[in-house]
Structures are given as structure tokens and as C-alpha cells.
Amino acid sequence: MKNTLLTSLVLSLSVFTGCANSYNSQKTHEQVSIKKIASYESKIKGASEIVAYDIKQQRVFVTNGKKNRVDVLKLTFSNNKSSLNKIASLDLNPYGTGVNSLTYKNGLLAVAVEKTSSFDSSKQLRGSVVIFNASLQHQKTVKAGYLPDMVTFNKDASLIIVANEAEPNNDYSYDPKGSIGIIDINNNYEYTDLNFFNIDIPKDVVLRKNTQAGLDLEPEYITISKNKAYVSLQENNALAIVNLDSKTIEKIVPFGFKDHSLEENALDIEEEGKILIKAYKNLYGMYQPDSIASYIVNNKTYIVSANEGDGREYGKYTNETKISKLNLSDDLKSIYKNENDLKINNEMGLENNTYTKLYTFGARSFSIWDEKGSLVYDSKNELARLTQKFEKDLFNQSKGKMDQRSGNKGVEPEALALGEINNRYYAFIGLERQNAIVVYDITNPRNAKFIQYLNTKNADLAPEGMTFVAAKNSPSKNALLIVGFENSGSTSVFEIK
């Protein structure tokens, strides 16, 4: 991999020119600059994933999955110099076996901690949401559902909402119920568990064969807007909409499928050491977002999704199979004869034991949806085209080798944060495998505009979690983007002017 550390760049509202690996842009009358100003390097893989920011004390909270703790970092900024240093840690071993998520608001830190069986480490028991005050003193431990994977506050911090993913154990002999938990802080931290057993499930929601929806649905990520919680069900390619006033699940909406036979949705599916972006007949992508976020335009809520994709692999069970190992219909055999590295869902597209349609994991894009769950924008194959332009020699890379992920979710958009700067809305999308961050102007939800491609190379690897800090809450008086990089174990702060 290249050793160049990009620390400053220009964000422009114009279209980029220049060759691959060039980060220069055309300058226009309207531009913003972004600069890496501080970083904390643990040098431990898995020691930085989900991040949150304390406005009053300029602290950054980071999940350290490797050590099962929360690391507390102090951001200082004076005389145009900044630093990020660890000042404390919270040991979570007394509360569970693995930290997954955290959130901070109004002087409360809420941490989602899973708990596994002492007899079977793959068997999930009910986890907890552990709450600390601003002084890092333990306040409350609230029993949550199985595998609490993401936690967030509502707008006024009166509720804590948790996504209980409830993955099965390794041999699939035990599959706990997925649920969405609501903790009412003002009512002595009362916990309400919302499951999916009595909810209508639309036909395009992706479920494992021969299972109950209430067991198979796996809540992944949450975004809050007004009195609603929108929850991504990643493996199921769906969105749950929760009414926080009535504490009920209103409905589940399938994300649908992306048609890769269209040239605008062309992709590279073959790992042969070169870039081959093509459209393919009867190939469909499941959006399957991990991170989602929301914003409001003209009093309407829009949900932004990073369409990572995720298959299932538990012990001997997996729903992922390469095309090369499938019994294809005669119509598809010639199409995929030499281009068949792509992993698809082996439980979908079958007719009489023959595959007539292929469904792959993730959409290799980011999307914008309205509050009803209808698609209003998708970046199509632009993320692949941008990677081809700016990192041609590392296209669909894995560990510095190009074209190693073309058959498996490509650039893998995962992390996501939204922010408002000078009355315009921006989306920051982390491409996990490319170690890159892509910036878009999403002020018009139906017409997002590419702004910049940022890669800090070896310094920061695999962006996992992001949080945006508005200028009014920043010690530098400029907006900040704080990013947790999983593989490098680093936490970095970028200043945006």
C-alpha cells in the first residue's frame, strides 16, 4: 500500500478532473476544506470502532472491542494546535462479554454490552445497556435484549433506543428473538421490548427458509427523526419504523432490489486482477445497509443508508455461495461462464433446483429514502467509478491487493455521518475495505452531488464509526468529523472549514 498520508484537501462542488491518485480539484466560488488535525493511535486492531462526542468537556468516547472497554479521549485545541489523548477507560467486563456501541447526550453515556453463554461463546444471552454520568460514575444497568448492537438517544434524551440483533449460535440450534428496546429515563429507566412476532412481514423482506420472522429479523442500526425511530434490519434487507410516543413498531418496509442489468448499476464481480465493470442480466443487489442516518428538508424526513451488505455464516450454515458453484439455468450459464466469483444468496432465485435469478449482498452504494421507506436517490455505481479514478491500483482492494473484493461487496460502504455546514447538508460515507471516506452534498435529497474522496492510507484503516460535530459545538469553532478506524485501532479528528 502507499505510504502517503493525506492531511489536507479541498472539498469542491465541482466535478473532479485529473488522473487516478490525484486529490486536486477544480476550485469554484463555493468550497470547503477538510484537514486532519488530531489522532489517537492505540496500535491495537479492533480498539476503535464506535465514537461519540461530549460537547461540554471536549471528550471523545470510543468503543474498544479488543479490551471490552470504553476509552475516553480528550480533544484539546489551542494556538491552532490540537491533540487527542486518552485520559480514562471504563472497564465493561463486570457488565458483559463485549462492548458494541455507545452514545452520549446531556451528561449521560449509554453503552450497549452483549453477554454470551459461559458454555457456548457463540450463544447470546440477554445483554445490557450500561449508563454512566458525565463523571464516568455508574448510574444504572438496564437489561436489554439479545445482542444489543447499537444504542442511541432520542432528540431530548428522555429515551434510549437499542437495536438487539439477536444472532443465532454457531450451529443454528439456538436463534433468539430480535427486538428493539426503548428505555424511558424519566420513568426509572423502564425497559420496553418490541419484537416482531405480531407484525405483518411484506413478501420482499429477506428471511431464512423454514424460520419464524420473529426469530430471523435482526435489528442493526437506528436513526431518530421527530417521534420516529428508523431501524435497519440489515440481513433482512428491510427497515422497521417505530413510533416512540406509543412505543410500537408501525411497520416493516423492504428496501427492494437493485437491478444490475442496468448500465448505471454496473459492477465488477470477477477477481482476476483488473477492473471489469459490467452490467449483468438477472443479477440483483440487496441494499442491506449497516449504518443509517436521517435529516429533515422542508419538514420531511429523509433516511440515508450506507449499503454495505451482509451474508450469514454460523458454523456449518452459510447463505453465501459463489456463482461458480451454482446450478445455473441455461440462460445464465453463458453469461457467468468466465465471470463467476461473486457471492450470492443461495436461498433466493431458485426454480426447480436451478438458479434463474441471482441476488448479491449489498448495493455498493449509498441511498436516500423518504420517511415511508421509498427510494428517492441512489449513487448507483459511482462509488466504484470514484475508486477507479482516485485509487486505480487499489480498486476493490483487500490488505493492499487490488481486485480482492470484487466478488464480495466491493468497496463496502459502512460508516456514515451527516452534518450541516453553511446551510448545506453533507454525507460522509466510510468505505471500509478502501480505507476511504467519500463526501457528498445531499442538500437536495433527490440529487446528491459528489464532493470529495479522502484516503489517509496506512495511518487510518477501515472506517467503522463516525460522528459529526457542528461548528457551534467545536473547540476550533469549525465543524469536525470524528472517525473510529477499526483495523488500525486509531481515532482521528478532521476539521472542516
Coordinates of C-alpha atoms in Angstrom, one line a residue:
M1 CA 0.0 0.0 0.0
K2 CA 1.0 3.6 -0.5
N3 CA 2.5 5.4 2.5
T4 CA 1.3 8.9 1.6
L5 CA -0.8 10.5 4.4
L6 CA -3.3 12.9 3.1
T7 CA -3.8 15.5 5.7
S8 CA -5.5 18.3 3.8
L9 CA -7.6 18.6 0.8
V10 CA -10.2 20.7 -0.9
L11 CA -13.9 19.9 -1.0
S12 CA -15.4 21.4 -4.1
L13 CA -18.9 21.5 -5.5
S14 CA -17.5 20.9 -9.0
V15 CA -16.8 17.7 -10.8
F16 CA -13.2 16.4 -10.4
T17 CA -10.6 16.3 -13.1
G18 CA -7.2 14.7 -13.2
C19 CA -5.7 11.3 -13.1
A20 CA -6.1 8.5 -10.6
N21 CA -4.4 9.0 -7.2
S22 CA -4.7 12.8 -7.6
Y23 CA -6.6 14.6 -4.9
N24 CA -6.7 18.0 -6.6
S25 CA -9.9 19.5 -7.7
Q26 CA -11.2 22.4 -9.7
K27 CA -11.8 25.4 -7.5
T28 CA -15.1 27.2 -7.6
H29 CA -16.6 30.1 -5.7
E30 CA -18.1 27.7 -3.2
Q31 CA -15.8 25.3 -1.4
V32 CA -14.9 23.9 2.0
S33 CA -11.6 22.5 3.2
I34 CA -11.0 19.5 5.4
K35 CA -7.9 18.8 7.4
K36 CA -6.8 16.0 9.8
I37 CA -5.9 17.8 13.0
A38 CA -5.6 15.1 15.6
S39 CA -5.4 11.4 16.1
Y40 CA -5.1 8.9 18.9
E41 CA -3.4 5.6 17.9
S42 CA -3.9 2.6 20.1
K43 CA -2.0 0.4 17.6
I44 CA -4.4 -2.4 18.5
K45 CA -6.7 -3.8 15.9
G46 CA -10.4 -3.5 17.0
A47 CA -9.6 -0.9 19.6
S48 CA -11.6 1.9 17.9
E49 CA -15.0 1.4 16.3
I50 CA -18.0 3.5 17.5
V51 CA -17.4 7.1 18.6
A52 CA -19.4 9.8 20.4
Y53 CA -18.5 13.3 21.4
D54 CA -19.0 15.3 24.7
I55 CA -19.7 18.9 23.7
K56 CA -19.1 20.4 27.1
Q57 CA -15.9 18.7 28.0
Q58 CA -14.5 18.1 24.5
R59 CA -14.2 14.4 25.2
V60 CA -14.4 11.5 22.6
F61 CA -15.8 8.2 23.8
V62 CA -14.6 5.2 21.8
T63 CA -15.6 1.5 22.0
N64 CA -12.6 -0.7 22.4
G65 CA -13.9 -4.2 21.5
K66 CA -10.5 -5.7 21.9
K67 CA -10.3 -4.9 25.6
N68 CA -14.1 -4.7 26.3
R69 CA -13.9 -1.2 27.5
V70 CA -14.7 2.4 26.6
D71 CA -11.7 4.6 26.1
V72 CA -12.1 8.3 26.9
L73 CA -10.1 10.7 24.8
K74 CA -9.6 14.4 25.4
L75 CA -9.5 16.8 22.4
T76 CA -7.6 20.0 23.0
F77 CA -7.3 22.9 20.7
S78 CA -5.2 26.0 21.4
N79 CA -3.0 28.3 19.4
N80 CA -4.0 26.5 16.2
K81 CA -2.6 23.2 17.6
S82 CA -4.7 20.2 18.5
S83 CA -4.2 16.9 20.2
L84 CA -6.2 13.8 21.1
N85 CA -5.1 11.8 24.2
K86 CA -6.5 9.1 26.3
I87 CA -7.5 10.3 29.8
A88 CA -9.5 7.4 31.1
S89 CA -11.1 4.0 30.4
L90 CA -14.3 2.3 31.6
D91 CA -13.9 -1.5 32.1
L92 CA -17.1 -3.2 30.9
N93 CA -16.2 -6.8 32.0
P94 CA -18.4 -6.5 35.1
Y95 CA -21.4 -5.9 32.8
G96 CA -20.9 -8.3 29.9
T97 CA -18.6 -10.0 27.5
G98 CA -18.4 -7.5 24.6
V99 CA -18.9 -3.7 24.1
N100 CA -20.8 -3.0 20.8
S101 CA -22.0 0.6 20.8
L102 CA -22.2 3.8 22.8
T103 CA -23.9 7.2 22.7
Y104 CA -23.6 10.4 24.7
K105 CA -26.0 13.2 25.4
N106 CA -27.0 15.6 28.1
G107 CA -24.4 14.3 30.6
L108 CA -25.3 10.6 30.1
L109 CA -23.2 7.9 28.5
A110 CA -25.1 4.8 27.4
V111 CA -23.1 1.7 26.4
A112 CA -24.5 -1.4 24.7
V113 CA -22.9 -4.6 26.1
E114 CA -23.6 -8.1 24.9
K115 CA -23.4 -11.3 27.1
T116 CA -22.6 -14.7 25.9
S117 CA -23.0 -18.1 27.5
S118 CA -20.1 -19.4 29.5
F119 CA -20.7 -22.9 28.0
D120 CA -21.1 -21.7 24.3
S121 CA -19.4 -18.4 23.5
S122 CA -21.5 -18.1 20.3
K123 CA -24.8 -18.3 22.2
Q124 CA -26.2 -14.9 23.0
L125 CA -27.9 -14.2 26.3
R126 CA -29.7 -11.0 27.1
G127 CA -27.3 -8.1 27.1
S128 CA -27.4 -4.7 28.9
V129 CA -27.3 -1.0 28.3
V130 CA -25.0 0.4 30.9
I131 CA -25.4 4.1 31.8
F132 CA -22.7 6.4 33.3
N133 CA -22.9 10.1 34.2
A134 CA -20.6 12.8 33.0
S135 CA -18.1 12.0 35.8
L136 CA -18.0 8.4 34.4
Q137 CA -19.7 7.1 37.5
H138 CA -22.0 4.1 37.0
Q139 CA -25.7 5.1 37.2
K140 CA -27.8 2.2 36.0
T141 CA -27.6 -1.2 34.3
V142 CA -30.7 -2.0 32.2
K143 CA -31.3 -5.5 31.0
A144 CA -31.8 -5.3 27.2
G145 CA -32.5 -7.9 24.5
Y146 CA -30.2 -10.5 22.9
L147 CA -27.0 -9.0 21.4
P148 CA -27.6 -5.2 21.8
D149 CA -25.7 -4.0 18.8
M150 CA -26.5 -0.3 18.6
V151 CA -27.7 2.3 21.0
T152 CA -28.8 6.0 20.6
F153 CA -30.8 8.7 22.4
N154 CA -33.9 10.4 21.1
K155 CA -33.8 14.1 20.5
D156 CA -34.5 15.3 24.0
A157 CA -32.5 12.5 25.6
S158 CA -35.6 11.2 27.5
L159 CA -35.4 7.8 25.8
I160 CA -32.6 5.4 24.9
I161 CA -33.3 3.1 21.9
V162 CA -31.4 -0.1 21.4
A163 CA -31.2 -2.5 18.4
N164 CA -31.0 -6.1 19.7
E165 CA -29.6 -8.0 16.8
A166 CA -30.0 -11.5 18.3
E167 CA -27.8 -13.5 16.0
P168 CA -28.0 -17.3 16.3
N169 CA -25.3 -19.5 17.7
N170 CA -22.7 -21.3 15.6
D171 CA -24.7 -24.4 14.7
Y172 CA -28.0 -22.5 14.4
S173 CA -29.6 -24.7 17.1
Y174 CA -30.4 -21.5 19.0
D175 CA -31.8 -18.4 17.5
P176 CA -33.1 -15.8 20.0
K177 CA -35.7 -13.2 19.1
G178 CA -34.5 -9.9 17.5
S179 CA -36.1 -6.8 19.1
I180 CA -36.0 -3.0 19.5
G181 CA -35.7 -1.8 23.1
I182 CA -36.8 1.5 24.5
I183 CA -35.5 2.8 27.9
D184 CA -37.6 5.5 29.5
I185 CA -35.1 7.5 31.5
N186 CA -37.8 9.7 33.2
N187 CA -39.7 6.6 34.3
N188 CA -36.9 5.0 36.4
Y189 CA -35.3 3.6 33.3
E190 CA -38.2 1.4 32.4
Y191 CA -37.5 -1.0 29.6
T192 CA -39.9 -1.9 26.8
D193 CA -39.0 -4.7 24.4
L194 CA -40.6 -4.6 20.9
N195 CA -40.4 -7.9 19.0
F196 CA -41.6 -8.9 15.6
F197 CA -43.9 -11.8 16.2
N198 CA -47.2 -10.0 15.6
I199 CA -46.0 -7.7 12.7
D200 CA -47.0 -8.0 9.1
I201 CA -44.0 -9.0 7.1
P202 CA -44.0 -7.9 3.4
K203 CA -43.0 -10.6 0.9
D204 CA -39.7 -8.9 -0.2
V205 CA -38.3 -9.0 3.3
V206 CA -35.4 -11.4 3.1
L207 CA -35.9 -14.3 5.6
R208 CA -34.1 -17.6 6.1
K209 CA -36.0 -20.6 4.9
N210 CA -38.1 -22.5 7.4
T211 CA -37.9 -20.0 10.2
Q212 CA -40.1 -17.6 12.1
A213 CA -39.8 -13.9 11.2
G214 CA -39.8 -13.0 14.9
L215 CA -36.6 -15.0 15.3
D216 CA -35.0 -14.2 11.9
L217 CA -35.3 -10.4 11.9
E218 CA -32.1 -8.8 13.1
P219 CA -32.1 -5.1 14.0
E220 CA -28.8 -3.5 13.2
Y221 CA -28.8 0.3 13.3
I222 CA -31.0 3.2 14.4
T223 CA -31.6 6.8 13.4
I224 CA -34.1 9.1 15.1
S225 CA -36.2 11.8 13.5
K226 CA -39.1 13.6 15.3
N227 CA -41.0 11.0 17.2
K228 CA -39.9 8.0 15.0
A229 CA -37.0 5.6 15.2
Y230 CA -36.0 4.1 11.9
V231 CA -34.2 0.8 12.3
S232 CA -32.2 -1.1 9.6
L233 CA -32.7 -4.8 9.5
Q234 CA -29.5 -5.5 7.6
E235 CA -29.6 -9.2 6.9
N236 CA -33.3 -8.9 6.1
N237 CA -32.9 -6.0 3.6
A238 CA -35.6 -4.0 5.4
L239 CA -36.4 -1.0 7.5
A240 CA -38.5 -1.0 10.7
I241 CA -40.4 2.2 11.6
V242 CA -41.1 2.7 15.3
N243 CA -43.4 5.2 16.9
L244 CA -41.6 6.4 20.0
D245 CA -44.8 8.0 21.5
S246 CA -46.8 4.8 21.5
K247 CA -43.7 2.6 21.7
T248 CA -44.9 0.4 18.9
I249 CA -43.5 -0.9 15.6
E250 CA -45.6 0.7 13.0
K251 CA -44.5 -1.3 10.0
I252 CA -41.6 -3.0 8.2
V253 CA -40.6 -1.8 4.8
P254 CA -38.5 -3.9 2.4
F255 CA -35.7 -1.9 0.7
G256 CA -36.2 -3.9 -2.5
F257 CA -33.5 -4.9 -5.0
K258 CA -31.1 -3.1 -7.2
D259 CA -31.1 -4.1 -10.9
H260 CA -27.5 -4.8 -12.0
S261 CA -28.6 -5.4 -15.6
L262 CA -28.8 -1.6 -15.9
E263 CA -25.6 0.0 -17.2
E264 CA -25.8 2.7 -14.4
N265 CA -25.6 -0.1 -11.8
A266 CA -22.8 -2.0 -13.5
L267 CA -20.2 -3.6 -11.1
D268 CA -17.1 -5.7 -11.1
I269 CA -17.8 -9.3 -9.9
E270 CA -14.6 -11.0 -11.0
E271 CA -11.4 -11.2 -9.1
E272 CA -8.9 -11.5 -11.9
G273 CA -6.6 -8.7 -11.1
K274 CA -8.1 -6.0 -13.3
I275 CA -11.0 -3.6 -13.4
L276 CA -14.0 -5.0 -15.2
I277 CA -17.2 -3.0 -14.5
K278 CA -20.1 -4.5 -16.4
A279 CA -23.9 -4.9 -16.3
Y280 CA -25.2 -8.4 -15.7
K281 CA -28.5 -10.0 -16.6
N282 CA -30.8 -11.3 -13.8
L283 CA -28.4 -10.0 -11.1
Y284 CA -29.9 -8.1 -8.2
G285 CA -28.4 -6.4 -5.2
M286 CA -29.9 -6.4 -1.8
Y287 CA -29.3 -2.9 -0.3
Q288 CA -28.8 -4.3 3.2
P289 CA -27.5 -1.1 4.9
D290 CA -25.5 -1.2 8.1
S291 CA -25.3 2.5 9.2
I292 CA -28.3 4.8 8.5
A293 CA -28.8 8.4 9.4
S294 CA -31.5 11.0 8.9
Y295 CA -32.1 14.7 8.2
I296 CA -35.0 17.0 7.6
V297 CA -35.7 19.0 4.4
N298 CA -38.8 21.1 4.1
N299 CA -40.2 19.4 7.2
K300 CA -39.8 16.0 5.6
T301 CA -37.6 13.3 7.0
Y302 CA -35.0 11.5 4.7
I303 CA -33.0 8.5 5.7
V304 CA -29.5 8.0 4.3
S305 CA -28.2 4.4 4.1
A306 CA -24.7 3.0 3.6
N307 CA -25.4 -0.1 1.7
E308 CA -22.7 -2.5 2.9
G309 CA -24.5 -5.9 2.6
D310 CA -24.1 -8.8 4.9
G311 CA -24.5 -12.6 4.5
R312 CA -24.9 -15.2 7.2
E313 CA -22.3 -17.7 8.3
Y314 CA -22.8 -19.6 11.5
G315 CA -20.8 -22.7 11.9
K316 CA -21.7 -25.1 9.0
Y317 CA -24.5 -22.9 7.9
T318 CA -24.0 -20.1 5.3
N319 CA -26.2 -18.4 2.8
E320 CA -23.3 -17.2 0.7
T321 CA -22.1 -19.2 -2.3
K322 CA -20.0 -18.2 -5.3
I323 CA -21.8 -18.2 -8.7
S324 CA -19.2 -20.7 -10.0
K325 CA -20.6 -23.4 -7.6
L326 CA -24.3 -22.9 -8.6
N327 CA -26.5 -24.9 -10.9
L328 CA -27.5 -22.1 -13.3
S329 CA -30.3 -22.0 -15.8
D330 CA -29.2 -22.4 -19.4
D331 CA -29.9 -18.7 -19.9
L332 CA -27.4 -17.7 -17.3
K333 CA -24.6 -20.3 -17.9
S334 CA -23.1 -18.4 -20.8
I335 CA -23.3 -15.1 -19.1
Y336 CA -21.5 -16.2 -16.0
K337 CA -19.2 -18.8 -17.6
N338 CA -16.0 -16.8 -17.0
E339 CA -17.2 -14.2 -14.6
N340 CA -18.5 -16.1 -11.6
D341 CA -16.5 -15.0 -8.4
L342 CA -19.5 -13.1 -7.0
K343 CA -21.1 -14.4 -3.8
I344 CA -24.9 -14.6 -3.9
N345 CA -27.7 -15.6 -1.5
N346 CA -28.0 -19.4 -2.2
E347 CA -31.6 -19.4 -0.8
M348 CA -33.0 -16.9 -3.4
G349 CA -33.7 -17.1 -7.1
L350 CA -34.2 -20.9 -7.3
E351 CA -36.8 -22.5 -9.6
N352 CA -36.8 -26.3 -9.7
N353 CA -33.3 -26.5 -8.1
T354 CA -32.0 -24.2 -10.8
Y355 CA -30.9 -20.6 -10.3
T356 CA -32.8 -18.2 -12.7
K357 CA -32.1 -15.0 -10.8
L358 CA -29.1 -14.1 -8.6
Y359 CA -29.2 -11.9 -5.5
T360 CA -26.0 -10.5 -4.1
F361 CA -25.1 -8.9 -0.8
G362 CA -25.1 -5.1 -0.6
A363 CA -25.7 -2.4 -3.3
R364 CA -22.2 -0.9 -3.4
S365 CA -23.7 2.5 -3.0
F366 CA -25.4 4.9 -0.6
S367 CA -29.1 5.7 -0.9
I368 CA -31.6 8.3 0.3
W369 CA -35.1 7.2 1.3
D370 CA -38.2 9.1 2.3
E371 CA -39.9 8.7 5.6
K372 CA -42.1 6.0 4.2
G373 CA -39.1 3.9 3.1
S374 CA -39.4 4.7 -0.7
L375 CA -36.1 5.2 -2.6
V376 CA -35.5 8.8 -3.8
Y377 CA -31.8 8.6 -4.6
D378 CA -29.1 6.0 -5.1
S379 CA -25.5 6.6 -6.0
K380 CA -25.7 3.7 -8.5
N381 CA -22.1 2.6 -9.4
E382 CA -20.5 6.0 -8.6
L383 CA -18.5 4.7 -5.6
A384 CA -16.8 2.1 -7.8
R385 CA -16.1 4.7 -10.5
L386 CA -14.6 7.1 -8.0
T387 CA -12.4 4.3 -6.6
Q388 CA -11.3 3.5 -10.1
K389 CA -10.5 7.2 -10.7
F390 CA -8.7 8.0 -7.5
E391 CA -7.2 4.6 -6.5
K392 CA -7.0 2.6 -9.7
D393 CA -4.1 0.4 -8.3
L394 CA -6.1 -0.4 -5.2
F395 CA -9.6 -0.9 -6.8
N396 CA -11.7 -3.2 -4.6
Q397 CA -8.6 -3.9 -2.5
S398 CA -8.1 -6.1 0.5
K399 CA -4.9 -5.6 2.5
G400 CA -3.3 -3.6 -0.2
K401 CA -4.0 -6.0 -3.1
M402 CA -6.3 -4.8 -5.8
D403 CA -9.4 -6.6 -7.0
Q404 CA -9.6 -8.9 -4.0
R405 CA -13.2 -7.8 -3.0
S406 CA -14.9 -7.6 -6.4
G407 CA -16.7 -10.9 -5.7
N408 CA -17.7 -9.9 -2.2
K409 CA -19.4 -6.5 -1.7
G410 CA -16.8 -4.3 -3.4
V411 CA -15.8 -1.1 -1.6
E412 CA -18.2 -2.0 1.2
P413 CA -19.8 1.3 2.3
E414 CA -20.3 1.0 6.1
A415 CA -19.8 4.1 8.3
L416 CA -22.0 7.1 7.9
A417 CA -22.4 10.6 9.4
L418 CA -24.4 13.6 8.3
G419 CA -23.7 17.3 9.0
E420 CA -24.9 20.8 8.2
I421 CA -22.3 23.3 7.1
N422 CA -23.2 26.8 5.9
N423 CA -26.8 25.8 5.4
R424 CA -25.9 22.8 3.3
Y425 CA -26.2 19.1 4.2
Y426 CA -23.3 16.8 3.7
A427 CA -23.0 13.0 3.9
F428 CA -19.7 11.4 4.9
I429 CA -19.6 7.7 3.9
G430 CA -16.9 5.4 5.1
L431 CA -15.7 2.7 2.6
E432 CA -14.4 0.0 4.9
R433 CA -12.3 -2.0 2.6
Q434 CA -10.9 1.0 0.7
N435 CA -10.0 2.8 4.0
A436 CA -11.6 5.8 2.4
I437 CA -14.2 8.5 3.2
V438 CA -16.4 9.9 0.4
V439 CA -18.2 13.2 0.8
Y440 CA -21.5 14.2 -0.9
D441 CA -23.7 17.3 -0.8
I442 CA -27.2 15.9 0.0
T443 CA -28.9 19.3 0.4
N444 CA -31.3 18.2 -2.4
P445 CA -32.2 14.6 -1.4
R446 CA -33.1 13.7 -4.9
N447 CA -29.9 15.0 -6.5
A448 CA -26.9 14.3 -4.3
K449 CA -23.6 15.7 -5.6
F450 CA -20.1 14.2 -5.2
I451 CA -17.7 16.4 -3.4
Q452 CA -14.5 14.6 -2.4
Y453 CA -12.7 11.3 -2.0
L454 CA -10.4 11.1 1.1
N455 CA -8.0 8.3 2.0
T456 CA -5.5 8.6 4.8
K457 CA -3.7 5.4 3.6
N458 CA -1.8 3.4 6.2
A459 CA -2.4 5.8 9.1
D460 CA -6.2 5.0 9.4
L461 CA -7.6 1.7 8.2
A462 CA -11.3 0.6 7.9
P463 CA -13.6 3.4 9.0
E464 CA -16.2 1.8 11.3
G465 CA -18.0 4.6 13.1
M466 CA -18.3 8.4 12.6
T467 CA -19.8 11.3 14.4
F468 CA -20.2 14.9 13.1
V469 CA -19.7 17.9 15.4
A470 CA -21.3 21.2 14.4
A471 CA -19.1 24.3 14.3
K472 CA -21.0 25.8 17.3
N473 CA -20.0 22.8 19.4
S474 CA -16.4 22.6 18.3
P475 CA -13.4 23.9 20.3
S476 CA -11.9 25.1 17.0
K477 CA -15.2 26.9 16.0
N478 CA -15.2 24.8 12.8
A479 CA -17.1 21.7 12.1
L480 CA -15.4 18.4 13.0
L481 CA -15.7 14.8 11.7
I482 CA -14.5 12.2 14.3
V483 CA -13.9 8.7 12.9
G484 CA -13.1 5.4 14.5
F485 CA -10.9 3.2 12.3
E486 CA -11.2 -0.5 13.3
N487 CA -8.2 -2.2 11.7
S488 CA -5.7 0.5 12.6
G489 CA -7.2 1.0 16.1
S490 CA -7.0 4.7 15.5
T491 CA -9.4 7.6 16.2
S492 CA -9.0 10.6 14.1
V493 CA -10.4 14.1 14.1
F494 CA -10.9 16.1 10.8
E495 CA -11.6 19.8 10.8
I496 CA -13.9 21.2 8.2
K497 CA -13.9 24.9 7.2

